[in-house]
Amino acid sequence: MSLVEDAARVRENAYAPYSRFKVGAAIRAGSGQVYLGVNVENAAYPEGTCAEAGAIAAMIAGGDTRIDEIAVIADAPRPVPPCGGCRQKLAEFAGGGVKVTLATTRGQAMETTVADLLPGAFAETDMA
Ligand code: THU
């Protein structure tokens, strides 16, 4: 199964009663293991978490620390761009060249990279 298919499958479990906008994410980590995440919303809206953040949390809990590839999918008129916070989160755990596939359940897909999503990301080395 492709990473996009993994993301599409887990998207069904997204908890998005407020926006009704379900998102799924699948990360292939350095070990080869695939980690999944969905958006989880909350009645206190800012407490909600994105699918990408969920997949990163699963990856860290699973003992991996590096992202080799990630796919994100939603039911949208165009492949949904990850939010700014998720771009920063991805940059923490992925090299700039890491492939990011943004897909829709309507059959569209576009490929980009972590560096294209967030050029000049703030990093640990900036705090030296
Ligand atoms: N969302 C994600 O999970 N990932 C994205 O890349 C874009 C937005 C979620 C957050 C919120 O639950 C819903 O989509 C609408 O913003």
mmCIF file of N, CA and C and ligand atoms in Angstrom:
data_model
loop_
_atom_site.group_PDB
_atom_site.id
_atom_site.type_symbol
_atom_site.label_atom_id
_atom_site.label_comp_id
_atom_site.label_asym_id
_atom_site.label_seq_id
_atom_site.Cartn_x
_atom_site.Cartn_y
_atom_site.Cartn_z
ATOM 1 N N MET A 1 0.846 -1.200 0.000
ATOM 2 C CA MET A 1 0.000 0.000 0.000
ATOM 3 C C MET A 1 0.882 1.252 0.000
ATOM 4 N N SER A 2 0.508 2.253 -0.780
ATOM 5 C CA SER A 2 1.308 3.482 -0.833
ATOM 6 C C SER A 2 1.050 4.334 0.408
ATOM 7 N N LEU A 3 1.942 5.280 0.617
ATOM 8 C CA LEU A 3 1.794 6.171 1.772
ATOM 9 C C LEU A 3 0.498 6.991 1.671
ATOM 10 N N VAL A 4 0.146 7.382 0.441
ATOM 11 C CA VAL A 4 -1.106 8.122 0.255
ATOM 12 C C VAL A 4 -2.299 7.237 0.628
ATOM 13 N N GLU A 5 -2.238 5.981 0.246
ATOM 14 C CA GLU A 5 -3.336 5.061 0.606
ATOM 15 C C GLU A 5 -3.412 4.866 2.119
ATOM 16 N N ASP A 6 -2.249 4.784 2.758
ATOM 17 C CA ASP A 6 -2.232 4.678 4.231
ATOM 18 C C ASP A 6 -2.897 5.905 4.849
ATOM 19 N N ALA A 7 -2.544 7.080 4.325
ATOM 20 C CA ALA A 7 -3.109 8.327 4.863
ATOM 21 C C ALA A 7 -4.620 8.380 4.620
ATOM 22 N N ALA A 8 -5.044 7.921 3.452
ATOM 23 C CA ALA A 8 -6.474 7.933 3.120
ATOM 24 C C ALA A 8 -7.257 7.003 4.038
ATOM 25 N N ARG A 9 -6.661 5.871 4.326
ATOM 26 C CA ARG A 9 -7.357 4.895 5.180
ATOM 27 C C ARG A 9 -7.510 5.427 6.601
ATOM 28 N N VAL A 10 -6.428 5.975 7.153
ATOM 29 C CA VAL A 10 -6.511 6.437 8.542
ATOM 30 C C VAL A 10 -7.376 7.692 8.651
ATOM 31 N N ARG A 11 -7.449 8.474 7.554
ATOM 32 C CA ARG A 11 -8.278 9.686 7.554
ATOM 33 C C ARG A 11 -9.710 9.396 7.992
ATOM 34 N N GLU A 12 -10.194 8.208 7.683
ATOM 35 C CA GLU A 12 -11.563 7.840 8.069
ATOM 36 C C GLU A 12 -11.776 7.966 9.578
ATOM 37 N N ASN A 13 -10.686 7.838 10.348
ATOM 38 C CA ASN A 13 -10.794 7.891 11.808
ATOM 39 C C ASN A 13 -10.623 9.294 12.368
ATOM 40 N N ALA A 14 -10.411 10.275 11.495
ATOM 41 C CA ALA A 14 -10.205 11.640 11.989
ATOM 42 C C ALA A 14 -11.397 12.077 12.836
ATOM 43 N N TYR A 15 -11.109 12.905 13.839
ATOM 44 C CA TYR A 15 -12.157 13.417 14.718
ATOM 45 C C TYR A 15 -12.283 14.915 14.446
ATOM 46 N N ALA A 16 -13.218 15.256 13.564
ATOM 47 C CA ALA A 16 -13.345 16.650 13.127
ATOM 48 C C ALA A 16 -14.811 17.082 13.127
ATOM 49 N N PRO A 17 -15.482 17.002 14.311
ATOM 50 C CA PRO A 17 -16.912 17.330 14.348
ATOM 51 C C PRO A 17 -17.199 18.807 14.142
ATOM 52 N N TYR A 18 -16.194 19.671 14.322
ATOM 53 C CA TYR A 18 -16.442 21.119 14.239
ATOM 54 C C TYR A 18 -16.199 21.637 12.832
ATOM 55 N N SER A 19 -15.051 21.319 12.267
ATOM 56 C CA SER A 19 -14.770 21.776 10.893
ATOM 57 C C SER A 19 -15.378 20.818 9.868
ATOM 58 N N ARG A 20 -15.593 19.586 10.258
ATOM 59 C CA ARG A 20 -16.009 18.498 9.353
ATOM 60 C C ARG A 20 -14.986 18.289 8.239
ATOM 61 N N PHE A 21 -13.775 18.703 8.499
ATOM 62 C CA PHE A 21 -12.698 18.582 7.510
ATOM 63 C C PHE A 21 -11.700 17.544 8.023
ATOM 64 N N LYS A 22 -11.869 16.320 7.534
ATOM 65 C CA LYS A 22 -11.021 15.225 8.016
ATOM 66 C C LYS A 22 -9.706 15.192 7.248
ATOM 67 N N VAL A 23 -8.624 15.011 7.986
ATOM 68 C CA VAL A 23 -7.292 14.948 7.387
ATOM 69 C C VAL A 23 -6.588 13.694 7.897
ATOM 70 N N GLY A 24 -5.861 13.033 6.998
ATOM 71 C CA GLY A 24 -5.048 11.882 7.374
ATOM 72 C C GLY A 24 -3.603 12.123 6.974
ATOM 73 N N ALA A 25 -2.678 11.601 7.757
ATOM 74 C CA ALA A 25 -1.257 11.731 7.437
ATOM 75 C C ALA A 25 -0.559 10.408 7.682
ATOM 76 N N ALA A 26 0.417 10.106 6.834
ATOM 77 C CA ALA A 26 1.218 8.892 6.998
ATOM 78 C C ALA A 26 2.685 9.255 6.810
ATOM 79 N N ILE A 27 3.481 8.848 7.771
ATOM 80 C CA ILE A 27 4.935 9.091 7.741
ATOM 81 C C ILE A 27 5.643 7.755 7.576
ATOM 82 N N ARG A 28 6.588 7.711 6.643
ATOM 83 C CA ARG A 28 7.530 6.580 6.607
ATOM 84 C C ARG A 28 8.800 7.076 7.275
ATOM 85 N N ALA A 29 9.163 6.402 8.361
ATOM 86 C CA ALA A 29 10.285 6.857 9.171
ATOM 87 C C ALA A 29 11.583 6.171 8.745
ATOM 88 N N GLY A 30 12.661 6.595 9.368
ATOM 89 C CA GLY A 30 13.977 6.070 9.036
ATOM 90 C C GLY A 30 14.074 4.562 9.133
ATOM 91 N N SER A 31 13.355 3.973 10.064
ATOM 92 C CA SER A 31 13.380 2.520 10.255
ATOM 93 C C SER A 31 12.582 1.779 9.182
ATOM 94 N N GLY A 32 11.810 2.519 8.388
ATOM 95 C CA GLY A 32 10.905 1.884 7.420
ATOM 96 C C GLY A 32 9.494 1.750 7.947
ATOM 97 N N GLN A 33 9.342 1.946 9.233
ATOM 98 C CA GLN A 33 8.018 1.856 9.865
ATOM 99 C C GLN A 33 7.125 3.003 9.387
ATOM 100 N N VAL A 34 5.850 2.717 9.203
ATOM 101 C CA VAL A 34 4.880 3.751 8.825
ATOM 102 C C VAL A 34 4.071 4.150 10.061
ATOM 103 N N TYR A 35 3.966 5.453 10.265
ATOM 104 C CA TYR A 35 3.204 5.986 11.395
ATOM 105 C C TYR A 35 2.064 6.847 10.866
ATOM 106 N N LEU A 36 0.921 6.742 11.527
ATOM 107 C CA LEU A 36 -0.296 7.384 11.036
ATOM 108 C C LEU A 36 -0.800 8.435 12.012
ATOM 109 N N GLY A 37 -1.491 9.431 11.469
ATOM 110 C CA GLY A 37 -2.091 10.445 12.326
ATOM 111 C C GLY A 37 -3.323 11.042 11.667
ATOM 112 N N VAL A 38 -4.199 11.581 12.486
ATOM 113 C CA VAL A 38 -5.396 12.273 12.002
ATOM 114 C C VAL A 38 -5.562 13.557 12.805
ATOM 115 N N ASN A 39 -6.358 14.478 12.263
ATOM 116 C CA ASN A 39 -6.664 15.654 13.065
ATOM 117 C C ASN A 39 -7.675 15.280 14.148
ATOM 118 N N VAL A 40 -7.458 15.863 15.314
ATOM 119 C CA VAL A 40 -8.315 15.614 16.479
ATOM 120 C C VAL A 40 -8.747 16.967 17.007
ATOM 121 N N GLU A 41 -10.020 17.305 16.810
ATOM 122 C CA GLU A 41 -10.501 18.631 17.214
ATOM 123 C C GLU A 41 -11.047 18.595 18.634
ATOM 124 N N ASN A 42 -11.302 19.801 19.159
ATOM 125 C CA ASN A 42 -11.738 19.933 20.537
ATOM 126 C C ASN A 42 -12.737 21.076 20.606
ATOM 127 N N ALA A 43 -13.695 20.974 21.521
ATOM 128 C CA ALA A 43 -14.700 22.023 21.657
ATOM 129 C C ALA A 43 -14.043 23.370 21.970
ATOM 130 N N ALA A 44 -12.912 23.334 22.641
ATOM 131 C CA ALA A 44 -12.085 24.540 22.792
ATOM 132 C C ALA A 44 -11.175 24.556 21.563
ATOM 133 N N TYR A 45 -11.617 25.227 20.532
ATOM 134 C CA TYR A 45 -11.039 25.061 19.189
ATOM 135 C C TYR A 45 -9.518 25.066 19.098
ATOM 136 N N PRO A 46 -8.830 25.991 19.763
ATOM 137 C CA PRO A 46 -7.366 26.015 19.563
ATOM 138 C C PRO A 46 -6.659 24.773 20.089
ATOM 139 N N GLU A 47 -7.366 23.958 20.865
ATOM 140 C CA GLU A 47 -6.729 22.757 21.417
ATOM 141 C C GLU A 47 -6.648 21.623 20.410
ATOM 142 N N GLY A 48 -7.284 21.783 19.261
ATOM 143 C CA GLY A 48 -7.241 20.725 18.254
ATOM 144 C C GLY A 48 -5.831 20.515 17.722
ATOM 145 N N THR A 49 -5.582 19.309 17.214
ATOM 146 C CA THR A 49 -4.262 19.002 16.656
ATOM 147 C C THR A 49 -4.415 18.512 15.219
ATOM 148 N N CYS A 50 -3.423 18.821 14.408
ATOM 149 C CA CYS A 50 -3.436 18.449 12.995
ATOM 150 C C CYS A 50 -3.009 16.998 12.793
ATOM 151 N N ALA A 51 -3.347 16.475 11.624
ATOM 152 C CA ALA A 51 -2.989 15.100 11.286
ATOM 153 C C ALA A 51 -1.473 14.902 11.279
ATOM 154 N N GLU A 52 -0.763 15.893 10.761
ATOM 155 C CA GLU A 52 0.692 15.784 10.702
ATOM 156 C C GLU A 52 1.276 15.682 12.113
ATOM 157 N N ALA A 53 0.753 16.503 13.014
ATOM 158 C CA ALA A 53 1.237 16.491 14.397
ATOM 159 C C ALA A 53 0.963 15.137 15.042
ATOM 160 N N GLY A 54 -0.202 14.558 14.730
ATOM 161 C CA GLY A 54 -0.531 13.238 15.277
ATOM 162 C C GLY A 54 0.417 12.165 14.775
ATOM 163 N N ALA A 55 0.750 12.234 13.489
ATOM 164 C CA ALA A 55 1.658 11.227 12.924
ATOM 165 C C ALA A 55 3.063 11.386 13.497
ATOM 166 N N ILE A 56 3.475 12.628 13.711
ATOM 167 C CA ILE A 56 4.795 12.854 14.322
ATOM 168 C C ILE A 56 4.802 12.321 15.750
ATOM 169 N N ALA A 57 3.736 12.560 16.489
ATOM 170 C CA ALA A 57 3.663 12.058 17.865
ATOM 171 C C ALA A 57 3.735 10.532 17.884
ATOM 172 N N ALA A 58 3.036 9.887 16.947
ATOM 173 C CA ALA A 58 3.078 8.414 16.877
ATOM 174 C C ALA A 58 4.492 7.947 16.545
ATOM 175 N N MET A 59 5.165 8.674 15.657
ATOM 176 C CA MET A 59 6.530 8.302 15.281
ATOM 177 C C MET A 59 7.471 8.374 16.483
ATOM 178 N N ILE A 60 7.375 9.453 17.224
ATOM 179 C CA ILE A 60 8.254 9.599 18.386
ATOM 180 C C ILE A 60 7.925 8.531 19.432
ATOM 181 N N ALA A 61 6.648 8.279 19.644
ATOM 182 C CA ALA A 61 6.253 7.239 20.603
ATOM 183 C C ALA A 61 6.743 5.869 20.154
ATOM 184 N N GLY A 62 6.838 5.691 18.843
ATOM 185 C CA GLY A 62 7.290 4.407 18.302
ATOM 186 C C GLY A 62 8.790 4.236 18.287
ATOM 187 N N GLY A 63 9.510 5.280 18.686
ATOM 188 C CA GLY A 63 10.958 5.155 18.793
ATOM 189 C C GLY A 63 11.737 5.649 17.588
ATOM 190 N N ASP A 64 11.043 6.185 16.586
ATOM 191 C CA ASP A 64 11.731 6.780 15.435
ATOM 192 C C ASP A 64 11.851 8.284 15.648
ATOM 193 N N THR A 65 12.855 8.862 14.998
ATOM 194 C CA THR A 65 13.032 10.314 15.145
ATOM 195 C C THR A 65 13.193 11.032 13.805
ATOM 196 N N ARG A 66 13.310 10.274 12.711
ATOM 197 C CA ARG A 66 13.519 10.921 11.420
ATOM 198 C C ARG A 66 12.440 10.530 10.422
ATOM 199 N N ILE A 67 11.944 11.528 9.707
ATOM 200 C CA ILE A 67 10.940 11.306 8.663
ATOM 201 C C ILE A 67 11.655 11.116 7.328
ATOM 202 N N ASP A 68 11.335 10.022 6.629
ATOM 203 C CA ASP A 68 11.892 9.805 5.282
ATOM 204 C C ASP A 68 10.931 10.275 4.199
ATOM 205 N N GLU A 69 9.647 10.254 4.516
ATOM 206 C CA GLU A 69 8.629 10.663 3.540
ATOM 207 C C GLU A 69 7.316 10.852 4.290
ATOM 208 N N ILE A 70 6.469 11.746 3.772
ATOM 209 C CA ILE A 70 5.163 11.946 4.414
ATOM 210 C C ILE A 70 4.106 12.212 3.356
ATOM 211 N N ALA A 71 2.911 11.717 3.607
ATOM 212 C CA ALA A 71 1.764 11.988 2.740
ATOM 213 C C ALA A 71 0.618 12.511 3.604
ATOM 214 N N VAL A 72 -0.098 13.479 3.053
ATOM 215 C CA VAL A 72 -1.240 14.089 3.746
ATOM 216 C C VAL A 72 -2.411 14.096 2.777
ATOM 217 N N ILE A 73 -3.601 13.783 3.280
ATOM 218 C CA ILE A 73 -4.761 13.747 2.375
ATOM 219 C C ILE A 73 -5.996 14.323 3.050
ATOM 220 N N ALA A 74 -6.800 15.001 2.239
ATOM 221 C CA ALA A 74 -8.073 15.550 2.713
ATOM 222 C C ALA A 74 -9.042 15.575 1.537
ATOM 223 N N ASP A 75 -10.304 15.794 1.845
ATOM 224 C CA ASP A 75 -11.321 15.939 0.792
ATOM 225 C C ASP A 75 -11.445 17.424 0.497
ATOM 226 N N ALA A 76 -10.702 17.883 -0.495
ATOM 227 C CA ALA A 76 -10.600 19.316 -0.756
ATOM 228 C C ALA A 76 -10.491 19.566 -2.252
ATOM 229 N N PRO A 77 -10.786 20.813 -2.669
ATOM 230 C CA PRO A 77 -10.715 21.135 -4.099
ATOM 231 C C PRO A 77 -9.297 21.188 -4.646
ATOM 232 N N ARG A 78 -8.326 21.285 -3.750
ATOM 233 C CA ARG A 78 -6.922 21.218 -4.180
ATOM 234 C C ARG A 78 -6.137 20.557 -3.048
ATOM 235 N N PRO A 79 -4.964 19.988 -3.336
ATOM 236 C CA PRO A 79 -4.166 19.391 -2.268
ATOM 237 C C PRO A 79 -3.904 20.421 -1.173
ATOM 238 N N VAL A 80 -4.290 20.070 0.052
ATOM 239 C CA VAL A 80 -4.274 21.061 1.131
ATOM 240 C C VAL A 80 -2.856 21.341 1.621
ATOM 241 N N PRO A 81 -2.455 22.610 1.620
ATOM 242 C CA PRO A 81 -1.134 22.956 2.126
ATOM 243 C C PRO A 81 -1.098 22.810 3.646
ATOM 244 N N PRO A 82 -0.088 22.148 4.192
ATOM 245 C CA PRO A 82 0.015 22.049 5.649
ATOM 246 C C PRO A 82 0.077 23.436 6.286
ATOM 247 N N CYS A 83 -0.473 23.576 7.487
ATOM 248 C CA CYS A 83 -0.457 24.869 8.171
ATOM 249 C C CYS A 83 0.977 25.231 8.566
ATOM 250 N N GLY A 84 1.167 26.471 8.933
ATOM 251 C CA GLY A 84 2.507 26.937 9.271
ATOM 252 C C GLY A 84 3.142 26.154 10.405
ATOM 253 N N GLY A 85 2.342 25.868 11.438
ATOM 254 C CA GLY A 85 2.886 25.125 12.568
ATOM 255 C C GLY A 85 3.349 23.733 12.171
ATOM 256 N N CYS A 86 2.589 23.093 11.283
ATOM 257 C CA CYS A 86 2.988 21.743 10.845
ATOM 258 C C CYS A 86 4.233 21.800 9.968
ATOM 259 N N ARG A 87 4.395 22.862 9.216
ATOM 260 C CA ARG A 87 5.628 22.999 8.418
ATOM 261 C C ARG A 87 6.836 23.050 9.341
ATOM 262 N N GLN A 88 6.715 23.805 10.416
ATOM 263 C CA GLN A 88 7.816 23.890 11.380
ATOM 264 C C GLN A 88 8.044 22.530 12.046
ATOM 265 N N LYS A 89 6.970 21.842 12.393
ATOM 266 C CA LYS A 89 7.117 20.523 13.026
ATOM 267 C C LYS A 89 7.799 19.548 12.083
ATOM 268 N N LEU A 90 7.398 19.554 10.811
ATOM 269 C CA LEU A 90 8.022 18.643 9.840
ATOM 270 C C LEU A 90 9.509 18.949 9.710
ATOM 271 N N ALA A 91 9.860 20.239 9.684
ATOM 272 C CA ALA A 91 11.260 20.628 9.510
ATOM 273 C C ALA A 91 12.130 20.167 10.673
ATOM 274 N N GLU A 92 11.521 19.964 11.824
ATOM 275 C CA GLU A 92 12.278 19.484 12.988
ATOM 276 C C GLU A 92 12.748 18.047 12.788
ATOM 277 N N PHE A 93 11.946 17.259 12.080
ATOM 278 C CA PHE A 93 12.211 15.815 12.004
ATOM 279 C C PHE A 93 12.516 15.326 10.597
ATOM 280 N N ALA A 94 12.607 16.234 9.640
ATOM 281 C CA ALA A 94 12.855 15.826 8.251
ATOM 282 C C ALA A 94 13.871 16.756 7.606
ATOM 283 N N GLY A 95 14.735 16.212 6.775
ATOM 284 C CA GLY A 95 15.634 17.041 5.993
ATOM 285 C C GLY A 95 14.838 17.828 4.965
ATOM 286 N N GLY A 96 15.464 18.903 4.466
ATOM 287 C CA GLY A 96 14.774 19.769 3.518
ATOM 288 C C GLY A 96 14.340 19.058 2.256
ATOM 289 N N GLY A 97 15.075 18.020 1.871
ATOM 290 C CA GLY A 97 14.765 17.322 0.626
ATOM 291 C C GLY A 97 13.694 16.254 0.741
ATOM 292 N N VAL A 98 13.203 16.054 1.933
ATOM 293 C CA VAL A 98 12.205 14.993 2.143
ATOM 294 C C VAL A 98 10.924 15.278 1.351
ATOM 295 N N LYS A 99 10.453 14.220 0.697
ATOM 296 C CA LYS A 99 9.258 14.363 -0.159
ATOM 297 C C LYS A 99 7.981 14.441 0.679
ATOM 298 N N VAL A 100 7.146 15.413 0.325
ATOM 299 C CA VAL A 100 5.834 15.567 0.957
ATOM 300 C C VAL A 100 4.799 15.438 -0.164
ATOM 301 N N THR A 101 3.935 14.453 -0.063
ATOM 302 C CA THR A 101 2.867 14.308 -1.048
ATOM 303 C C THR A 101 1.572 14.825 -0.446
ATOM 304 N N LEU A 102 0.986 15.797 -1.119
ATOM 305 C CA LEU A 102 -0.290 16.372 -0.694
ATOM 306 C C LEU A 102 -1.344 15.837 -1.657
ATOM 307 N N ALA A 103 -2.350 15.180 -1.108
ATOM 308 C CA ALA A 103 -3.321 14.502 -1.972
ATOM 309 C C ALA A 103 -4.738 14.875 -1.578
ATOM 310 N N THR A 104 -5.655 14.590 -2.482
ATOM 311 C CA THR A 104 -7.074 14.752 -2.171
ATOM 312 C C THR A 104 -7.787 13.428 -2.424
ATOM 313 N N THR A 105 -8.897 13.267 -1.724
ATOM 314 C CA THR A 105 -9.700 12.064 -1.937
ATOM 315 C C THR A 105 -10.405 12.125 -3.292
ATOM 316 N N ARG A 106 -10.281 13.291 -3.956
ATOM 317 C CA ARG A 106 -10.890 13.458 -5.285
ATOM 318 C C ARG A 106 -9.917 13.084 -6.399
ATOM 319 N N GLY A 107 -8.761 12.552 -6.009
ATOM 320 C CA GLY A 107 -7.846 12.010 -7.011
ATOM 321 C C GLY A 107 -6.682 12.889 -7.416
ATOM 322 N N GLN A 108 -6.547 14.074 -6.784
ATOM 323 C CA GLN A 108 -5.400 14.925 -7.112
ATOM 324 C C GLN A 108 -4.238 14.613 -6.181
ATOM 325 N N ALA A 109 -3.037 14.889 -6.653
ATOM 326 C CA ALA A 109 -1.865 14.768 -5.790
ATOM 327 C C ALA A 109 -0.782 15.695 -6.313
ATOM 328 N N MET A 110 -0.039 16.277 -5.393
ATOM 329 C CA MET A 110 1.126 17.058 -5.793
ATOM 330 C C MET A 110 2.272 16.732 -4.849
ATOM 331 N N GLU A 111 3.460 16.733 -5.403
ATOM 332 C CA GLU A 111 4.639 16.441 -4.594
ATOM 333 C C GLU A 111 5.411 17.722 -4.346
ATOM 334 N N THR A 112 5.873 17.890 -3.109
ATOM 335 C CA THR A 112 6.719 19.015 -2.771
ATOM 336 C C THR A 112 7.764 18.519 -1.783
ATOM 337 N N THR A 113 8.533 19.431 -1.212
ATOM 338 C CA THR A 113 9.537 19.030 -0.224
ATOM 339 C C THR A 113 9.385 19.873 1.031
ATOM 340 N N VAL A 114 9.995 19.401 2.081
ATOM 341 C CA VAL A 114 9.947 20.127 3.351
ATOM 342 C C VAL A 114 10.560 21.515 3.192
ATOM 343 N N ALA A 115 11.657 21.622 2.453
ATOM 344 C CA ALA A 115 12.302 22.936 2.267
ATOM 345 C C ALA A 115 11.441 23.873 1.427
ATOM 346 N N ASP A 116 10.729 23.323 0.457
ATOM 347 C CA ASP A 116 9.841 24.179 -0.341
ATOM 348 C C ASP A 116 8.682 24.693 0.511
ATOM 349 N N LEU A 117 8.234 23.865 1.449
ATOM 350 C CA LEU A 117 7.128 24.280 2.313
ATOM 351 C C LEU A 117 7.573 25.331 3.324
ATOM 352 N N LEU A 118 8.840 25.223 3.765
ATOM 353 C CA LEU A 118 9.336 26.166 4.783
ATOM 354 C C LEU A 118 10.816 26.455 4.566
ATOM 355 N N PRO A 119 11.107 27.367 3.654
ATOM 356 C CA PRO A 119 12.508 27.749 3.464
ATOM 357 C C PRO A 119 13.036 28.435 4.718
ATOM 358 N N GLY A 120 14.278 28.154 5.060
ATOM 359 C CA GLY A 120 14.903 28.847 6.192
ATOM 360 C C GLY A 120 14.256 28.568 7.520
ATOM 361 N N ALA A 121 13.822 27.315 7.722
ATOM 362 C CA ALA A 121 13.135 26.970 8.973
ATOM 363 C C ALA A 121 14.012 27.252 10.189
ATOM 364 N N PHE A 122 13.394 27.740 11.238
ATOM 365 C CA PHE A 122 14.082 27.898 12.520
ATOM 366 C C PHE A 122 14.502 26.522 13.011
ATOM 367 N N ALA A 123 15.732 26.414 13.481
ATOM 368 C CA ALA A 123 16.259 25.105 13.885
ATOM 369 C C ALA A 123 17.071 25.202 15.168
ATOM 370 N N GLU A 124 17.375 24.041 15.716
ATOM 371 C CA GLU A 124 18.167 23.972 16.954
ATOM 372 C C GLU A 124 19.477 24.732 16.785
ATOM 373 N N THR A 125 20.069 24.647 15.596
ATOM 374 C CA THR A 125 21.362 25.297 15.369
ATOM 375 C C THR A 125 21.271 26.820 15.479
ATOM 376 N N ASP A 126 20.080 27.357 15.367
ATOM 377 C CA ASP A 126 19.915 28.813 15.510
ATOM 378 C C ASP A 126 20.008 29.257 16.965
ATOM 379 N N MET A 127 20.009 28.297 17.869
ATOM 380 C CA MET A 127 20.082 28.641 19.299
ATOM 381 C C MET A 127 21.467 28.414 19.872
ATOM 382 N N ALA A 128 22.454 28.177 18.996
ATOM 383 C CA ALA A 128 23.811 27.868 19.479
ATOM 384 C C ALA A 128 24.427 29.116 20.100
HETATM 385 N N1 THU B 1 -5.688 20.326 9.318
HETATM 386 C C1 THU B 1 -4.777 19.292 9.382
HETATM 387 O O1 THU B 1 -4.954 18.340 10.149
HETATM 388 N N2 THU B 1 -3.703 19.346 8.561
HETATM 389 C C2 THU B 1 -3.482 20.295 7.614
HETATM 390 O O2 THU B 1 -2.481 20.226 6.908
HETATM 391 C C3 THU B 1 -4.465 21.396 7.425
HETATM 392 C C4 THU B 1 -5.515 21.483 8.466
HETATM 393 C C5 THU B 1 -6.879 20.241 10.153
HETATM 394 C C6 THU B 1 -6.912 21.136 11.367
HETATM 395 C C7 THU B 1 -8.405 21.241 11.610
HETATM 396 O O3 THU B 1 -8.823 20.123 12.388
HETATM 397 C C8 THU B 1 -9.024 21.130 10.236
HETATM 398 O O4 THU B 1 -8.015 20.565 9.396
HETATM 399 C C9 THU B 1 -9.477 22.460 9.646
HETATM 400 O O5 THU B 1 -8.476 23.408 9.736
#
